[in-house]
mmCIF file of C-alpha atoms in Angstrom:
data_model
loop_
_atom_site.group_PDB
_atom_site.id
_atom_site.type_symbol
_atom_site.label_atom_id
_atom_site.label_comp_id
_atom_site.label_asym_id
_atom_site.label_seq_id
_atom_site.Cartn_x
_atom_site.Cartn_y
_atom_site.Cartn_z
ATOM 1 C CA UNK A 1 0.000 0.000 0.000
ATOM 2 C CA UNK A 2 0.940 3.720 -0.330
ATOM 3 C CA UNK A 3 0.107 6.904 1.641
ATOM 4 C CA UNK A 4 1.205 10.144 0.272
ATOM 5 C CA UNK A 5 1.866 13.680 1.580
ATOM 6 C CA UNK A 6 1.663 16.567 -0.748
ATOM 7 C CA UNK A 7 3.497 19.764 -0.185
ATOM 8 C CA UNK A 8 2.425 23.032 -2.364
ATOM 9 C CA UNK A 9 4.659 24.789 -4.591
ATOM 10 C CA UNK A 10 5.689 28.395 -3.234
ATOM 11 C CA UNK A 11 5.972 29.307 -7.861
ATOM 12 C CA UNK A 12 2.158 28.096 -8.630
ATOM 13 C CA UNK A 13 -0.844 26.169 -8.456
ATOM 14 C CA UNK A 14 -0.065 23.562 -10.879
ATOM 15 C CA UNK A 15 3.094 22.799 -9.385
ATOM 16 C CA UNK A 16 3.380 20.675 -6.437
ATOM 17 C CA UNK A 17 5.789 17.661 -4.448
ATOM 18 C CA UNK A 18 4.011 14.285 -3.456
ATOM 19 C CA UNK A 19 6.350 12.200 -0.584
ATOM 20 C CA UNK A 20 4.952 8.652 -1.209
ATOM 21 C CA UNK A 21 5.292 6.156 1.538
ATOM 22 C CA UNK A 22 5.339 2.473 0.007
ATOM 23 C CA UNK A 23 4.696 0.036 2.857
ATOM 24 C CA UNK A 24 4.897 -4.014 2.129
ATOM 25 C CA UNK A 25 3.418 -6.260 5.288
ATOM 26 C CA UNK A 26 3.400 -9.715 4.779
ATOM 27 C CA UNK A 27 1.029 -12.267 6.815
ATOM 28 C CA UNK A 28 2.186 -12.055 10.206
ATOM 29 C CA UNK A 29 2.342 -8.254 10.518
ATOM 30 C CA UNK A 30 6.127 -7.521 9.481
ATOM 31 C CA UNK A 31 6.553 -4.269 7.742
ATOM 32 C CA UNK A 32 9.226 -2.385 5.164
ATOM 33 C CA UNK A 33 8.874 0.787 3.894
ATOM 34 C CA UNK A 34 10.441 3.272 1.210
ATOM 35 C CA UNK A 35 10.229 6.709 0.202
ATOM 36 C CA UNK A 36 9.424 7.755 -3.948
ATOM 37 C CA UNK A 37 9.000 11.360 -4.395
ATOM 38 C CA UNK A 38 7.039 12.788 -7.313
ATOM 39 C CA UNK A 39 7.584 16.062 -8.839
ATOM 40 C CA UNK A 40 4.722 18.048 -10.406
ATOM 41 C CA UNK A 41 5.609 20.524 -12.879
ATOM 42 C CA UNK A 42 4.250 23.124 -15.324
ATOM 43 C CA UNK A 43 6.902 23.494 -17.984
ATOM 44 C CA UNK A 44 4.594 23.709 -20.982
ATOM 45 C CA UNK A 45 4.147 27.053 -22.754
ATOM 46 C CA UNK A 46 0.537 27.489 -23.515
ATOM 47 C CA UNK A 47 -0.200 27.303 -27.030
ATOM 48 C CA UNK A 48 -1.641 30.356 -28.978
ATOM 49 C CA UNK A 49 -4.764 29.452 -31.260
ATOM 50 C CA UNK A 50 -4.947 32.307 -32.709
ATOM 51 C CA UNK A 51 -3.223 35.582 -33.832
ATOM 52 C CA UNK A 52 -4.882 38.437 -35.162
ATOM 53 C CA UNK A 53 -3.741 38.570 -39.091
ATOM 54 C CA UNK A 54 -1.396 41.271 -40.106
ATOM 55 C CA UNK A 55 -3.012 44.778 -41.595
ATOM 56 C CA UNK A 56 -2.925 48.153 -43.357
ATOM 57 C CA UNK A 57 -5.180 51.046 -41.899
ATOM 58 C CA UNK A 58 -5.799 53.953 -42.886
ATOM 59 C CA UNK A 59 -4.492 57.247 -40.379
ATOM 60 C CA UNK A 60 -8.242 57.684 -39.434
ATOM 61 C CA UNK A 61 -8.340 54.657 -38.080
ATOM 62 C CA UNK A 62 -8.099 53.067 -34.436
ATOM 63 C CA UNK A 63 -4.818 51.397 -33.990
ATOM 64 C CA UNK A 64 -6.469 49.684 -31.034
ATOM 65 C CA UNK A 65 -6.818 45.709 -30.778
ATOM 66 C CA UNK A 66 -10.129 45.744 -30.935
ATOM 67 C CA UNK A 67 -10.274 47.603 -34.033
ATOM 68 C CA UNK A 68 -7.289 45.599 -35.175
ATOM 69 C CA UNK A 69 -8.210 41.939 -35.335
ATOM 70 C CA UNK A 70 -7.560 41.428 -31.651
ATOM 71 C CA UNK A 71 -7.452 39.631 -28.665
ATOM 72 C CA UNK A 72 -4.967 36.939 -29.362
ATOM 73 C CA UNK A 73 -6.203 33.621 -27.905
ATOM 74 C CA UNK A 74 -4.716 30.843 -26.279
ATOM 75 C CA UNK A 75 -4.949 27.448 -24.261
ATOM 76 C CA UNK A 76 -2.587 25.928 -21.505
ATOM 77 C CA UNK A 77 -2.317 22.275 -20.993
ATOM 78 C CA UNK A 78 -2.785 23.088 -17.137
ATOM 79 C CA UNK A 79 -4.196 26.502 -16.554
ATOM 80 C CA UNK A 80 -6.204 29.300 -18.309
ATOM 81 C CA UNK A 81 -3.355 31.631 -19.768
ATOM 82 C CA UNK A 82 -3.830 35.091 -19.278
ATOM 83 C CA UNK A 83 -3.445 37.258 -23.016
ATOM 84 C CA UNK A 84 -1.358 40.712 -23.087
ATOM 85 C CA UNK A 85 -0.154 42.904 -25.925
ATOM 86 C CA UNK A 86 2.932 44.992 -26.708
ATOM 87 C CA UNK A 87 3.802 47.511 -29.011
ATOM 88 C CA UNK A 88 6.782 49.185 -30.412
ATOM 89 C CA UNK A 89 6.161 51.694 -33.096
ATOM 90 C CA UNK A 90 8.567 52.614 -36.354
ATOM 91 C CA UNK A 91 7.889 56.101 -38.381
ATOM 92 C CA UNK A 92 6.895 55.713 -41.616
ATOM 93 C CA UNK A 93 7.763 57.979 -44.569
ATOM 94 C CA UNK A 94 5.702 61.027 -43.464
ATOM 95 C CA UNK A 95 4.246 61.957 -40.228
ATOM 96 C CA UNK A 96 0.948 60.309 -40.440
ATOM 97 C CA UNK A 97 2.325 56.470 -41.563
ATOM 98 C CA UNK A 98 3.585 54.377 -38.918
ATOM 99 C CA UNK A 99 4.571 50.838 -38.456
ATOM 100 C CA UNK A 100 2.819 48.907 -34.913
ATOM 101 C CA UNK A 101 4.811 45.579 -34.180
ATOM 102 C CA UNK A 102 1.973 44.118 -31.922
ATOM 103 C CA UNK A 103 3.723 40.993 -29.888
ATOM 104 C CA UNK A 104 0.674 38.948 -28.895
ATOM 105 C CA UNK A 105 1.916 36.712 -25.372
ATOM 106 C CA UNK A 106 0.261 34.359 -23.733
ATOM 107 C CA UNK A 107 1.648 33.122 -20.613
ATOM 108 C CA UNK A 108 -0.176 30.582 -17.765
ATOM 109 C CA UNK A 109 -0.163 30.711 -13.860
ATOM 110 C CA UNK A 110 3.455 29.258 -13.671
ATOM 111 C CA UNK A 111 4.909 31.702 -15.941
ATOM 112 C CA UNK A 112 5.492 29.725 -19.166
ATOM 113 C CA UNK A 113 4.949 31.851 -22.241
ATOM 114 C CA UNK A 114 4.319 32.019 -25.491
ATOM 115 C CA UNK A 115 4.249 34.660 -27.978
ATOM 116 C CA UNK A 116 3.379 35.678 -32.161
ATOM 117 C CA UNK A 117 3.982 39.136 -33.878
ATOM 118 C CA UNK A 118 0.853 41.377 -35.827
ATOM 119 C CA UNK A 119 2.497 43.869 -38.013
ATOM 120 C CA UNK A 120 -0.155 46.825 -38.351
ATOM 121 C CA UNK A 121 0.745 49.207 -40.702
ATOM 122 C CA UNK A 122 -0.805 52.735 -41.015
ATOM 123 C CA UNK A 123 -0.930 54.390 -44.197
ATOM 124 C CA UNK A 124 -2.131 57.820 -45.490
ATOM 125 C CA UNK A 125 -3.568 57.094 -49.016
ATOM 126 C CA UNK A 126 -6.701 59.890 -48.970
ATOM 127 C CA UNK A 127 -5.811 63.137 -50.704
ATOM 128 C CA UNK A 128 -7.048 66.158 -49.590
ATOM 129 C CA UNK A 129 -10.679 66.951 -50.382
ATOM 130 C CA UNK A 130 -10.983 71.357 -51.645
ATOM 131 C CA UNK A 131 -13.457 72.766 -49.359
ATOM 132 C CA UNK A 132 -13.500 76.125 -51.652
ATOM 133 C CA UNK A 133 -12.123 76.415 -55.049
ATOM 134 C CA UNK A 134 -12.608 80.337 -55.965
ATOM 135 C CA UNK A 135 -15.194 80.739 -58.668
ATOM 136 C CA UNK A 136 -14.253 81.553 -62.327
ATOM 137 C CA UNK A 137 -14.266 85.660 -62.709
ATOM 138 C CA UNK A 138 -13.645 88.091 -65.317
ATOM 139 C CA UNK A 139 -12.060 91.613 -64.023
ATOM 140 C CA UNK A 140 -10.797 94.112 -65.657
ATOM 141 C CA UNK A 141 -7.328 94.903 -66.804
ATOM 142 C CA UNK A 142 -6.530 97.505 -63.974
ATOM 143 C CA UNK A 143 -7.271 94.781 -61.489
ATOM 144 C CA UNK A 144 -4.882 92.484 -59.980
ATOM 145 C CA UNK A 145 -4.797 88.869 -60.965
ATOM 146 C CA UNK A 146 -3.135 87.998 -57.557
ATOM 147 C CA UNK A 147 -4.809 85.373 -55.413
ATOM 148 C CA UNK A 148 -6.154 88.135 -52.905
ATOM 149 C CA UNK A 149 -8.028 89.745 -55.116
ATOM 150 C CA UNK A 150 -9.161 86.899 -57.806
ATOM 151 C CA UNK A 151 -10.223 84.541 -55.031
ATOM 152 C CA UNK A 152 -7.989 81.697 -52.811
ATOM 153 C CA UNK A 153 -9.121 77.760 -52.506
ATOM 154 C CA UNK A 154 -9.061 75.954 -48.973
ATOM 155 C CA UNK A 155 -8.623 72.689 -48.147
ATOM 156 C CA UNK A 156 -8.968 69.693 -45.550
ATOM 157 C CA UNK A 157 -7.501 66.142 -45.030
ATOM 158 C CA UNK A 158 -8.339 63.358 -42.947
ATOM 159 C CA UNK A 159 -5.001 63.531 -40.831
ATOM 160 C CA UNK A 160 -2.950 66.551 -42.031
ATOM 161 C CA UNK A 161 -4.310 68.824 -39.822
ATOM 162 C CA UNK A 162 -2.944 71.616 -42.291
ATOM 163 C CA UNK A 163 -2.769 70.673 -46.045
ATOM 164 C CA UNK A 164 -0.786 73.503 -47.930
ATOM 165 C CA UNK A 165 -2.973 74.439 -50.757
ATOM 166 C CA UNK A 166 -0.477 76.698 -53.344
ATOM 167 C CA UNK A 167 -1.395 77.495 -56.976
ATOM 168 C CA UNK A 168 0.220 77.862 -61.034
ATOM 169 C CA UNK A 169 -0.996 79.587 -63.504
ATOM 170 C CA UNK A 170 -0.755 78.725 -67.600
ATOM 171 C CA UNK A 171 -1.527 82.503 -69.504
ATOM 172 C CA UNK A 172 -3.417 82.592 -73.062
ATOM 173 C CA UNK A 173 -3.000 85.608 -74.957
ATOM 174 C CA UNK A 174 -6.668 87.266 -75.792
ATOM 175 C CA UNK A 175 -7.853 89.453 -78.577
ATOM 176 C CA UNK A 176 -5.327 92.251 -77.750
ATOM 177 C CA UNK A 177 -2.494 92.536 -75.794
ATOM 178 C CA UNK A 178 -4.352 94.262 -72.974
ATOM 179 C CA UNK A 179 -7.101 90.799 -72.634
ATOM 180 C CA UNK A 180 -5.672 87.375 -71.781
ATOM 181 C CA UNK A 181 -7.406 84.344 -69.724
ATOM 182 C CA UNK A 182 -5.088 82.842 -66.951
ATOM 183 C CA UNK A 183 -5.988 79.044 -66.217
ATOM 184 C CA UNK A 184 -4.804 78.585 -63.011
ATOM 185 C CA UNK A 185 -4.561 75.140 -60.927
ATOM 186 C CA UNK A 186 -4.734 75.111 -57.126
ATOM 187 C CA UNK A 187 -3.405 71.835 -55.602
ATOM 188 C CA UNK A 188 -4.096 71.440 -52.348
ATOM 189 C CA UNK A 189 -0.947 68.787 -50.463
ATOM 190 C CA UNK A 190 -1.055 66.790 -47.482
ATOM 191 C CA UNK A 191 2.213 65.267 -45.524
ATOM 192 C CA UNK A 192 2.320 62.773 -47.255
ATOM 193 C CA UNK A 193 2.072 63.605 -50.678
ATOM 194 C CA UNK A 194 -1.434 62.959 -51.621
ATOM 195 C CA UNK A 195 -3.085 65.845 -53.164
ATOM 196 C CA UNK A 196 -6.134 67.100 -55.136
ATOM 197 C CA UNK A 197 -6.721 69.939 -57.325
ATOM 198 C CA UNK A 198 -9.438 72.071 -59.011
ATOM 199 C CA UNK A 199 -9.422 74.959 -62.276
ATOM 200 C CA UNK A 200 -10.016 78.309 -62.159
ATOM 201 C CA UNK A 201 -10.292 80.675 -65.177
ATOM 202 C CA UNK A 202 -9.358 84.087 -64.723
ATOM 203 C CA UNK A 203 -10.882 86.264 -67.920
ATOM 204 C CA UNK A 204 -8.796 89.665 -68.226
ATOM 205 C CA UNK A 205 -11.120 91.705 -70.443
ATOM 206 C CA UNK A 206 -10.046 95.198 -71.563
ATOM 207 C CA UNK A 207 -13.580 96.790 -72.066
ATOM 208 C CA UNK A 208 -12.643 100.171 -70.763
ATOM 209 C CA UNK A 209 -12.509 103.165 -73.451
ATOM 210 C CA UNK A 210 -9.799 105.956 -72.823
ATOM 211 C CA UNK A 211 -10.273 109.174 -71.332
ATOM 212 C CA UNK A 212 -10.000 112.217 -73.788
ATOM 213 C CA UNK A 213 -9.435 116.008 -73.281
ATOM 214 C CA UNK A 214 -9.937 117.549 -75.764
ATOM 215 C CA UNK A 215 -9.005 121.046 -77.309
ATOM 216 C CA UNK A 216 -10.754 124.039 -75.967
ATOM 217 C CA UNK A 217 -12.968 125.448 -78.693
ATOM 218 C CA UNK A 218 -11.536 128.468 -80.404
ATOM 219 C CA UNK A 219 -11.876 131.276 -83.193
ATOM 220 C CA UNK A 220 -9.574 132.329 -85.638
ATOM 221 C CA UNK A 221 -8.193 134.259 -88.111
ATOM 222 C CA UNK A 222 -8.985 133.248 -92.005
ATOM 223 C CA UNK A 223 -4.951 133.397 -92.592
ATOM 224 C CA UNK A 224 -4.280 131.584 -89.963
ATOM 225 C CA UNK A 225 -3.780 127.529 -90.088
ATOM 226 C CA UNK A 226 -6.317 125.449 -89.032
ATOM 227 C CA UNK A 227 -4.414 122.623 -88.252
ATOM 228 C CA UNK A 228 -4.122 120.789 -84.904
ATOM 229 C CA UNK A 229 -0.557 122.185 -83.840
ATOM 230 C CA UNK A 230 -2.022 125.527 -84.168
ATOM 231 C CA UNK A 231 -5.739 125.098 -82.789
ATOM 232 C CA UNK A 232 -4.686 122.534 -80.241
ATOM 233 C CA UNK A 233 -4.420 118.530 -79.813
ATOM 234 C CA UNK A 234 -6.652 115.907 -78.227
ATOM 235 C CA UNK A 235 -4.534 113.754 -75.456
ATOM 236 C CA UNK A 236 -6.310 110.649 -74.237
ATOM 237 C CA UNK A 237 -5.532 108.186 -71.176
ATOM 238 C CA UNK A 238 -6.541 104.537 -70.579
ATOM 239 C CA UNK A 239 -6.541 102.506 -67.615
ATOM 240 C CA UNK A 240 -4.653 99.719 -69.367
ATOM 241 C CA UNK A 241 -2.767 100.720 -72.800
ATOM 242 C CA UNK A 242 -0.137 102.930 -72.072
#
């Protein structure tokens, strides 16, 4: 027959020291004994069933793991294992990409472990969207063709808090030199490169006649010549031809 004794491990639960006590007695009551000790031990990682499958996000997204494919999950020959998460982060190429290596580990109540890597990367691939592109205008060709006057666009992005919107122009020449038509293209950039743009045609229309003085009436003598240099000359002014 056997009796044992069992003595708790001071690491965990599942890990524990049985002193067996074999005792032989034969027919008239004589008696040996011996001593087998049994070890109990955890040593066997739990096993992890499954990992949340790498991904690409967009910025605007939660980089959480419950947005992300996550919790990991896992079983333990012995215990239930208890799931955590780490990350370390790696910049990307602008200031809104980033790179989350998210180590999954599963370890049970004896402190056997077991781990797998997500790789979640976060990408900026929406351009900008033009809140305002300025309307198409015609002005005249005393007016200024700069943005402040003609009209500017604005912009917003889904994670550049502050797209820079700048503009180009490509010039036709009109019916005279004073009239062109400026096409000009705003683009409106984000941090990371992706941009959108919109038209704008600028008509400069010369539609302004010049301002004349002209001589002051006058009377003269039969002999005398009637032409301008001696009655007097018109001048004339315009707002755009010199």
């Amino acid at each position: 027959v056997f009796n044992d004794i069992t003595t708790a491990s001071m690491l965990c639960a599942q890990e524990y020291t049985i002193a067996r006590t074999w005792t032989a007695t034969d027919n008239c009551g004589n008696s040996s004994t011996c001593l087998q000790t049994i070890l109990v031990d955890d040593s066997t990682p739990p096993v992890i069933t499954f990992c949340p499958a790498n991904l690409t996000i967009e910025c605007t997204e939660s980089t959480a793991p419950g947005s992300t494919g996550g919790p990991a999950t896992a079983t333990d020959n012995c215990s239930s294992p208890v799931v955590t998460n780490s990350d370390v982060t790696t910049a990307g190429a602008c200031p809104q990409e980033l790179t989350i290596n998210r180590t999954w580990i599963a370890t049970d109540a004896c402190g056997n472990s077991s781990t797998c890597l997500q790789v979640i990367t976060v990408d900026d691939s929406t351009p900008p969207v033009i809140t305002s592109c300025p309307a198409n205008v015609t002005i005249e060709c005393s007016e200024s063709t700069a943005p402040a006057n003609t009209g500017l666009a604005t912009a917003t992005d889904n994670c550049d808090p502050a797209p820079v919107v700048t503009s180009s122009d490509v010039t036709a020449a009109g019916a005279c030199p004073q009239e062109y038509t400026i096409t000009r293209t705003w683009l409106a950039t984000d941090a990371c490169g992706n941009s959108s743009t919109c038209l704008q045609t600028i008509t400069i229309d010369d539609s302004t006649p010049p301002s004349i003085t002209c001589p002051a009436n006058t009377t003269i003598e039969c002999t005398e010549s009637t032409a301008p240099a001696n009655t007097g000359s018109a001048t004339a002014t315009d707002n755009c031809d010199p």
